[in-house]
Amino acid sequence: MKNVVEVKKLTKEYKELKAVNDLSFEVKEGEILGLLGPNGSGKSTTINCILSLLNFSEGSIKIFGQEMEPDAYKLKEKIGVVFQDVAVFEELTVIENIDYFCGLYIQDKGLRKRYVEDAIQLVGLEEFKKFYPKQLSGGLLRRLNIACGVAHKPKLIILDEPTVAVDPQSRNNILDGIKTLRDQGTTIIYTTHYMEEVEILCDRVIILDRGQIIASGTIDELKKLAKLEEKVTVEVMELDSKYIKEIGEFKNVEDVTYHEGILLITYKKGKNNLVELMDYLKNAKIQYNKIFSERPTLNDVFLELTGKELRD
Amino acid sequence: MTVFKTFLKVLKSCKGTIILYSAILIFFAVFNTTSGDNTTNFVAEKPDVFIINQGEREGITKNLIQYFEENANIIDIKNEENAIRDALFYRDINYIIYIPENFREDFLDHKNPTIEVKSTGDYMASLADMMLERYLKLANIYHETFASEEEIIENLNKTLSEKLEVEVTSKLDTDHLTQIANYYNFANYSLLAGCVFVICMVLFSFGRDVVRKRTIISSMNYKKYNRKLLLSNGLFAVSLWAFYVLVSFFLFGSSLFTIHTIFYLINSLIFTFCALSIAFLIGNLVHNREAINGIVNVVALGSSFLCGAFVPTEYLPDFVLKIAHVLPSYWYINTNERLKTMEVFNFENLKPIFLNMGVVILFILLFVVMMNFISGKMRKTNS
Ligand SMILES: Nc1ncnc2c1ncn2[C@@H]1O[C@H](COP(=O)(O)OP(=O)(O)OP(=O)(O)O)[C@@H](O)[C@H]1O
Ligand SMILES: [Mg+2]
């Protein structure tokens, strides 16, 4: 598959701070790439560099095999961006706003009208066409912001934390919209610090911390990288420390913790881990309310790789 | 939606404020016209002049003094430096004429003697100034044609008295000219306030960081986009000017059919462009919607007060006028004031007006350079 975006050895410095440090990655055609990282990890900086909104000290960036330059207008036609901050005209209605930003790309009036309608439908703002931004709730405003960025049907869409501070309803709507775009063949770069979103949405993930890639790959690959396969949680009222020690000696077990009635066991790899554990608990006559096994989340991966939580 | 259409939408959201500024102007103008009849009567008012004659009161010297005795109030004060300074300061006198000892001889010898004067610089003083200038000019002209002093004086007096009659008949127009000048002076406020407010709002709406970012990354040519925005703003400023001109025609009607009007229009148009450049400069500096109103008031009201848009300049203290020199409004208003009393349009008389216009144009250039410097600097700190 073709590379839509190629970033090589990108470094961006603000005085002493290296906001982005020797970053290399590519985005393949038709995929959703997640850029995951905590606040200040350099996500927005990376995106602004890709769009050549920022000068960077070192590295090279190619989009559709071409270098991004201020007057590469043909190239710019193929790109749509949704910035982290809402950027719309207070004086224009929803539909006028989308029409204006779409008009920066598309001159043909008839075509634009269709595109604007499509964008409104994509984010589900049909009922709010004539509303002014200050009449919209935060979630709806975010949706408008997205519609303004993608109305011209670009081949590559870059979204910078489009769901920050958004209610669940709008968030689902936004995520559905992004999936729709992907299904239409659009390549997407998606920035967030919510790992759930990445798990639902992204084909591939890059985890950033302090401007550096600490891990990248598909979600499965990442989980393997962290050497975590399975996570078993057991609700137990009381547990002698003797048992904890014994469970810790099972094969495949990576770690055991017991805290406020929750027994948490992480496994490296292997089969029948859950069955083995249940047998053990039965033989030892330990009473438990609930037992369940789950695949570890990206948060666990992040925790494993950096020793800190992804969310603060 | 095109840039221009969106510009109009933003403009529409400012319409309340524009109407307010215009209403203030029109209200002022109407108030000024209806109360204008009982204000100034130029024939009745004569400048207070103090003449120090160091020579003999004979011949042309005598005639010159007589001319002032007839057309001005001759004030007698002590010929001491302190007394004179005080009298000038308290406006007991507007004008002092020092006739040198050998004025008469030098004049008859074609030596072009100079008469020194001191003046308060106000309107009355400029009247006296005009009288003296006219007298000397005519005297020189007749000296070319007539040899004897008697003939010169005879012809001089004839012409001067004729001239005076003309002045009497043109009295009504001077009233109107004052009103028109006042209107255009006041337009200083409305033009400045209107331009600065609207353009700041527009630049704020189009220029907020993220909207600008969106524009930069779009496939719209950024230079073309900027040109469109600049053009839209320019069009607005010129329309505002045209509207105020239209209003002035509506208010003053046929009294505007004089040469003065052409200069009022040119002057105010140049000033409109100056207001435009000020607005762009401020719009580039201010990125806060709430601050815009305050800044409009400081800039428009402040410079209007300092430069005499509301209060005639002769009532303003000297130090205020000195400060006002650094503001373009001063030069704009100064031109209006000069036009108000202009009788003859020749190069000599128009020179200070062209100079004033030149100064305003220099201000425009200065603001444009400053704006480029600032926006260039801001672009650098952004990256
Ligand atoms: N203009 C700037 N000047 C100096 N430092 C900056 C500037 N912009 C960003 N930074 C710093 O660069 C680092 C990366 O910032 P960036 O905005 O890229 O983070 P982010 O991953 O987008 O974070 P968030 O999740 O909060 O949006 C941060 O430490 C930030 O403080
Ligand atoms: Mg960010």
Coordinates of C-alpha atoms in Angstrom, one line a residue, chain B:
Chain B
M1 CA -19.3 31.5 0.5
T2 CA -16.8 34.0 -0.8
V3 CA -14.5 36.1 1.3
F4 CA -16.4 39.2 0.4
K5 CA -19.8 37.8 1.3
T6 CA -18.5 36.7 4.6
F7 CA -17.0 40.1 5.1
L8 CA -20.5 41.6 4.5
K9 CA -21.9 39.2 7.1
V10 CA -19.4 40.3 9.7
L11 CA -20.1 43.9 8.7
K12 CA -23.8 43.3 9.3
S13 CA -23.1 42.3 12.8
C14 CA -21.4 45.8 13.3
K15 CA -24.3 47.8 11.8
G16 CA -25.6 49.0 15.2
T17 CA -22.3 50.7 16.0
I18 CA -21.8 52.2 12.6
I19 CA -25.3 53.7 12.7
L20 CA -24.5 55.1 16.1
Y21 CA -21.3 56.8 14.9
S22 CA -23.1 58.2 11.9
A23 CA -26.1 59.4 14.0
I24 CA -23.7 61.3 16.3
L25 CA -22.2 63.0 13.2
I26 CA -25.5 63.9 11.7
F27 CA -26.9 65.1 15.0
F28 CA -23.9 67.3 15.5
A29 CA -24.1 68.6 12.0
V30 CA -27.9 69.4 12.2
F31 CA -27.4 71.0 15.7
N32 CA -24.5 73.0 14.3
T33 CA -26.5 74.3 11.2
T34 CA -29.5 75.4 13.2
S35 CA -27.6 77.2 15.8
G36 CA -25.1 78.6 13.3
D37 CA -27.0 81.8 12.5
N38 CA -26.3 83.5 15.8
T39 CA -22.7 82.5 16.2
T40 CA -20.1 84.3 14.1
N41 CA -20.5 87.5 12.2
F42 CA -17.3 88.2 10.5
V43 CA -17.8 91.8 9.6
A44 CA -18.7 92.8 13.2
E45 CA -15.7 91.1 14.6
K46 CA -12.4 92.8 14.2
P47 CA -9.1 91.6 15.4
D48 CA -7.4 93.4 18.3
V49 CA -4.2 94.9 17.0
F50 CA -1.4 96.7 18.7
I51 CA 0.8 98.7 16.3
I52 CA 4.3 99.8 17.3
N53 CA 5.5 102.4 14.8
Q54 CA 9.2 103.2 15.1
G55 CA 9.2 105.7 12.3
E56 CA 7.3 108.9 11.5
R57 CA 3.6 108.7 10.9
E58 CA 3.8 109.9 7.3
G59 CA 2.9 108.8 3.8
I60 CA 2.5 105.0 3.3
T61 CA 3.2 104.3 7.0
K62 CA 0.3 106.6 8.0
N63 CA -1.9 105.0 5.5
L64 CA -1.1 101.5 6.7
I65 CA -2.0 102.5 10.3
Q66 CA -5.2 104.2 9.1
Y67 CA -6.2 101.0 7.3
F68 CA -5.9 99.1 10.5
E69 CA -7.7 101.7 12.5
E70 CA -10.6 101.3 10.1
N71 CA -10.6 97.6 9.9
A72 CA -9.4 96.4 13.3
N73 CA -9.6 97.5 16.9
I74 CA -6.4 99.3 17.7
I75 CA -5.4 98.5 21.3
D76 CA -3.0 100.6 23.2
I77 CA -0.8 98.9 25.8
K78 CA 2.5 99.6 27.3
N79 CA 5.4 98.9 24.9
E80 CA 7.1 96.6 27.3
E81 CA 8.1 93.0 26.7
N82 CA 6.2 91.7 29.8
A83 CA 3.1 93.7 29.1
I84 CA 3.1 92.6 25.5
R85 CA 3.6 88.9 26.4
D86 CA 0.8 89.1 29.0
A87 CA -1.6 90.8 26.6
L88 CA -0.9 88.1 24.0
F89 CA -1.3 85.3 26.5
Y90 CA -4.6 86.6 27.8
R91 CA -5.7 87.4 24.3
D92 CA -6.2 91.1 25.0
I93 CA -4.6 91.5 21.7
N94 CA -4.4 89.1 18.8
Y95 CA -1.7 90.7 16.7
I96 CA 1.3 93.1 17.1
I97 CA 2.7 94.9 14.1
Y98 CA 6.3 96.4 14.3
I99 CA 6.7 99.0 11.7
P100 CA 10.5 99.6 11.4
E101 CA 11.9 103.1 11.5
N102 CA 12.8 103.4 7.8
F103 CA 9.8 101.5 6.5
R104 CA 8.6 104.3 4.3
E105 CA 12.0 105.1 2.8
D106 CA 12.8 101.5 2.1
F107 CA 9.5 100.9 0.6
L108 CA 9.8 103.8 -1.8
D109 CA 13.3 102.6 -2.6
H110 CA 12.0 99.2 -3.6
K111 CA 14.0 97.7 -0.8
N112 CA 11.1 95.4 0.3
P113 CA 11.2 96.3 4.0
T114 CA 10.0 93.5 6.4
I115 CA 7.4 94.2 9.0
E116 CA 7.7 92.0 12.0
V117 CA 4.6 90.7 13.7
K118 CA 3.6 88.7 16.7
S119 CA 0.4 86.8 16.8
T120 CA -1.7 84.5 19.0
G121 CA -2.1 82.2 16.1
D122 CA -5.8 82.0 16.4
Y123 CA -8.5 82.9 14.0
M124 CA -8.6 86.6 14.8
A125 CA -4.8 86.8 14.4
S126 CA -5.0 85.2 11.0
L127 CA -7.6 87.8 10.0
A128 CA -5.1 90.5 10.9
D129 CA -2.4 88.6 9.1
M130 CA -4.5 88.4 6.0
M131 CA -5.2 92.1 6.1
L132 CA -1.5 93.0 6.5
E133 CA -0.5 90.6 3.8
R134 CA -3.1 91.9 1.4
Y135 CA -2.1 95.5 2.1
L136 CA 1.6 94.9 1.5
K137 CA 1.0 92.9 -1.6
L138 CA -1.2 95.5 -3.2
A139 CA 1.1 98.3 -2.2
N140 CA 4.0 96.5 -3.9
I141 CA 1.8 95.9 -7.0
Y142 CA 0.9 99.6 -7.3
H143 CA 4.5 100.6 -6.6
E144 CA 5.4 98.8 -9.8
T145 CA 3.0 100.9 -11.9
F146 CA 2.9 104.2 -10.1
A147 CA 5.8 106.4 -9.2
S148 CA 4.4 108.8 -6.7
E149 CA 3.5 107.9 -3.2
E150 CA 0.2 109.8 -3.4
E151 CA -0.9 107.8 -6.5
I152 CA 0.0 104.5 -4.8
I153 CA -2.0 105.4 -1.7
E154 CA -4.9 106.6 -3.7
N155 CA -5.2 103.4 -5.8
L156 CA -4.5 101.3 -2.8
N157 CA -7.3 102.7 -0.8
K158 CA -9.7 102.4 -3.7
T159 CA -9.0 98.7 -4.2
L160 CA -9.0 98.0 -0.5
S161 CA -12.4 99.5 0.0
E162 CA -13.8 97.6 -3.0
K163 CA -12.4 94.4 -1.6
L164 CA -14.0 95.1 1.6
E165 CA -17.4 95.3 0.0
V166 CA -16.9 92.0 -1.7
E167 CA -16.1 90.6 1.7
V168 CA -19.3 91.9 3.1
T169 CA -21.4 90.3 0.4
S170 CA -19.6 87.0 0.9
K171 CA -20.4 87.0 4.6
L172 CA -23.2 84.5 4.4
D173 CA -21.0 82.0 2.7
T174 CA -18.4 82.2 5.4
D175 CA -21.0 81.1 7.8
H176 CA -21.8 78.1 5.7
L177 CA -18.1 77.4 5.1
T178 CA -17.7 77.3 8.9
Q179 CA -20.5 74.8 9.2
I180 CA -19.1 72.7 6.4
A181 CA -15.6 72.8 8.0
N182 CA -17.1 71.9 11.3
Y183 CA -18.9 68.9 9.7
Y184 CA -15.8 67.6 8.1
N185 CA -13.9 68.2 11.3
F186 CA -16.4 66.2 13.2
A187 CA -16.2 63.5 10.5
N188 CA -12.7 62.9 11.8
Y189 CA -14.4 61.2 14.7
S190 CA -17.0 59.2 12.8
L191 CA -14.5 58.1 10.1
L192 CA -11.9 57.0 12.6
A193 CA -14.3 55.3 15.0
G194 CA -16.2 53.6 12.1
C195 CA -13.1 52.4 10.4
V196 CA -11.2 51.2 13.4
F197 CA -14.2 49.5 14.9
V198 CA -15.3 47.6 11.8
I199 CA -11.9 46.7 10.6
C200 CA -10.9 45.5 14.0
M201 CA -14.0 43.3 14.2
V202 CA -13.4 42.0 10.7
L203 CA -9.7 41.2 11.3
F204 CA -10.6 39.7 14.6
S205 CA -13.2 37.4 13.0
F206 CA -11.0 36.4 10.0
G207 CA -7.7 36.5 11.9
R208 CA -8.3 34.5 15.0
D209 CA -5.4 32.1 15.1
V210 CA -7.3 29.0 14.1
V211 CA -9.4 30.5 11.4
R212 CA -6.2 31.9 10.0
K213 CA -4.5 28.5 10.3
R214 CA -7.5 27.0 8.4
T215 CA -7.1 29.6 5.6
I216 CA -3.3 29.0 5.4
I217 CA -3.6 25.3 5.0
S218 CA -6.5 25.5 2.5
S219 CA -5.9 25.5 -1.2
M220 CA -7.0 29.1 -1.5
N221 CA -4.0 31.3 -2.5
Y222 CA -3.2 33.1 0.7
K223 CA -1.9 36.3 -1.0
K224 CA -5.1 36.4 -3.1
Y225 CA -7.1 35.9 0.0
N226 CA -5.4 38.7 1.8
R227 CA -5.8 40.9 -1.1
K228 CA -9.6 40.2 -1.1
L229 CA -9.8 41.0 2.5
L230 CA -7.8 44.2 2.2
L231 CA -10.0 45.2 -0.8
S232 CA -13.2 44.5 1.1
N233 CA -12.0 46.7 4.0
G234 CA -10.9 49.4 1.6
L235 CA -14.3 49.3 -0.1
F236 CA -16.0 49.7 3.2
A237 CA -13.9 52.7 4.3
V238 CA -14.5 54.4 1.0
S239 CA -18.3 53.7 1.2
L240 CA -18.4 55.1 4.6
W241 CA -16.7 58.2 3.3
A242 CA -19.0 58.4 0.3
F243 CA -22.0 58.1 2.7
Y244 CA -20.8 61.0 4.8
V245 CA -20.1 63.1 1.7
L246 CA -23.7 62.3 0.6
V247 CA -25.0 63.4 4.0
S248 CA -23.1 66.6 3.8
F249 CA -24.7 67.4 0.4
F250 CA -28.0 66.6 1.8
L251 CA -27.4 68.9 4.8
F252 CA -25.7 71.9 3.0
G253 CA -27.1 71.5 -0.5
S254 CA -25.9 74.2 -2.9
S255 CA -23.5 75.9 -0.6
L256 CA -21.2 73.0 -1.3
F257 CA -21.0 74.0 -5.0
T258 CA -17.7 75.8 -4.5
I259 CA -14.0 75.0 -5.0
H260 CA -13.7 74.5 -1.3
T261 CA -15.7 71.3 -1.6
I262 CA -13.3 69.7 -3.9
F263 CA -10.6 70.2 -1.3
Y264 CA -12.8 69.1 1.6
L265 CA -13.5 65.9 -0.4
I266 CA -9.9 65.2 -1.3
N267 CA -8.8 66.0 2.2
S268 CA -11.3 63.7 3.8
L269 CA -10.7 60.9 1.3
I270 CA -7.0 61.0 2.1
F271 CA -7.9 61.0 5.8
T272 CA -10.2 58.0 5.2
F273 CA -7.2 56.0 3.9
C274 CA -5.3 57.1 6.9
A275 CA -8.1 55.9 9.2
L276 CA -7.9 52.6 7.3
S277 CA -4.2 52.2 7.9
I278 CA -4.7 53.0 11.6
A279 CA -7.4 50.5 11.8
F280 CA -5.3 47.8 10.2
L281 CA -2.4 48.6 12.5
I282 CA -4.7 48.3 15.6
G283 CA -6.5 45.3 14.2
N284 CA -3.2 43.5 13.8
L285 CA -2.2 44.4 17.4
V286 CA -5.4 43.6 19.2
H287 CA -6.7 40.1 19.5
N288 CA -9.4 40.6 22.0
R289 CA -13.0 41.4 21.0
E290 CA -13.8 43.1 24.3
A291 CA -10.9 45.5 24.0
I292 CA -12.0 46.8 20.6
N293 CA -14.7 49.2 22.0
G294 CA -12.3 50.7 24.5
I295 CA -9.6 51.2 21.9
V296 CA -12.0 52.8 19.5
N297 CA -12.9 55.3 22.1
V298 CA -9.4 56.1 23.1
V299 CA -8.2 56.5 19.5
A300 CA -11.2 58.3 17.9
L301 CA -12.4 60.4 20.9
G302 CA -8.9 61.1 22.1
S303 CA -7.5 62.3 18.8
S304 CA -10.7 64.2 18.0
F305 CA -10.5 66.1 21.3
L306 CA -6.8 66.8 21.1
C307 CA -6.9 67.9 17.5
G308 CA -9.9 70.1 17.6
A309 CA -12.6 68.1 15.9
F310 CA -15.2 69.0 18.5
V311 CA -13.7 72.2 20.0
P312 CA -12.3 74.8 17.6
T313 CA -8.5 74.7 17.7
E314 CA -8.3 78.4 18.8
Y315 CA -9.9 77.4 22.1
L316 CA -7.4 74.7 22.8
P317 CA -4.3 75.4 24.9
D318 CA -1.0 75.6 23.1
F319 CA 0.5 72.6 24.7
V320 CA -2.4 70.4 23.6
L321 CA -1.9 71.6 20.0
K322 CA 1.8 70.8 20.3
I323 CA 1.0 67.3 21.3
A324 CA -1.6 67.1 18.6
H325 CA 1.1 67.5 15.9
V326 CA 2.0 63.9 16.2
L327 CA -1.5 62.8 15.2
P328 CA -2.7 62.7 11.6
S329 CA -6.1 64.2 12.7
Y330 CA -4.3 67.5 13.5
W331 CA -3.2 67.9 9.9
Y332 CA -6.5 66.9 8.5
I333 CA -8.4 69.4 10.7
N334 CA -5.8 72.1 10.0
T335 CA -6.6 71.7 6.3
N336 CA -10.3 72.1 6.9
E337 CA -9.7 75.2 9.0
R338 CA -7.5 76.8 6.4
L339 CA -10.1 76.0 3.7
K340 CA -12.7 77.7 5.8
T341 CA -11.2 81.1 5.4
M342 CA -9.7 80.7 2.0
E343 CA -10.8 83.3 -0.5
V344 CA -8.3 82.9 -3.4
F345 CA -7.2 79.5 -4.6
N346 CA -3.7 80.1 -5.9
F347 CA -0.6 78.1 -5.4
E348 CA 0.6 80.4 -2.6
N349 CA -2.5 79.8 -0.5
L350 CA -2.8 76.1 -1.3
K351 CA 0.8 75.3 -0.4
P352 CA 0.1 74.7 3.3
I353 CA -2.9 72.6 2.4
F354 CA -0.9 70.4 0.1
L355 CA 1.8 70.2 2.8
N356 CA -0.8 69.0 5.3
M357 CA -2.1 66.4 2.9
G358 CA 1.5 65.3 2.3
V359 CA 1.9 64.9 6.1
V360 CA -1.2 62.7 6.3
I361 CA 0.1 60.6 3.4
L362 CA 3.4 60.2 5.2
F363 CA 1.4 59.0 8.3
I364 CA -0.3 56.4 6.1
L365 CA 3.1 55.2 4.9
L366 CA 4.4 55.1 8.4
F367 CA 1.4 53.0 9.6
V368 CA 1.7 50.6 6.7
V369 CA 5.4 50.1 7.4
M370 CA 4.7 49.6 11.1
M371 CA 2.0 47.1 10.3
N372 CA 4.3 45.1 8.1
F373 CA 6.9 45.1 10.7
I374 CA 4.6 43.9 13.4
S375 CA 2.8 41.2 11.4
G376 CA 6.2 40.0 10.2
K377 CA 7.3 39.8 13.8
M378 CA 4.2 38.0 14.9
R379 CA 4.6 35.4 12.2
K380 CA 8.1 34.7 13.4
T381 CA 7.1 34.2 17.0
N382 CA 4.4 31.9 15.9
S383 CA 6.8 29.5 14.3

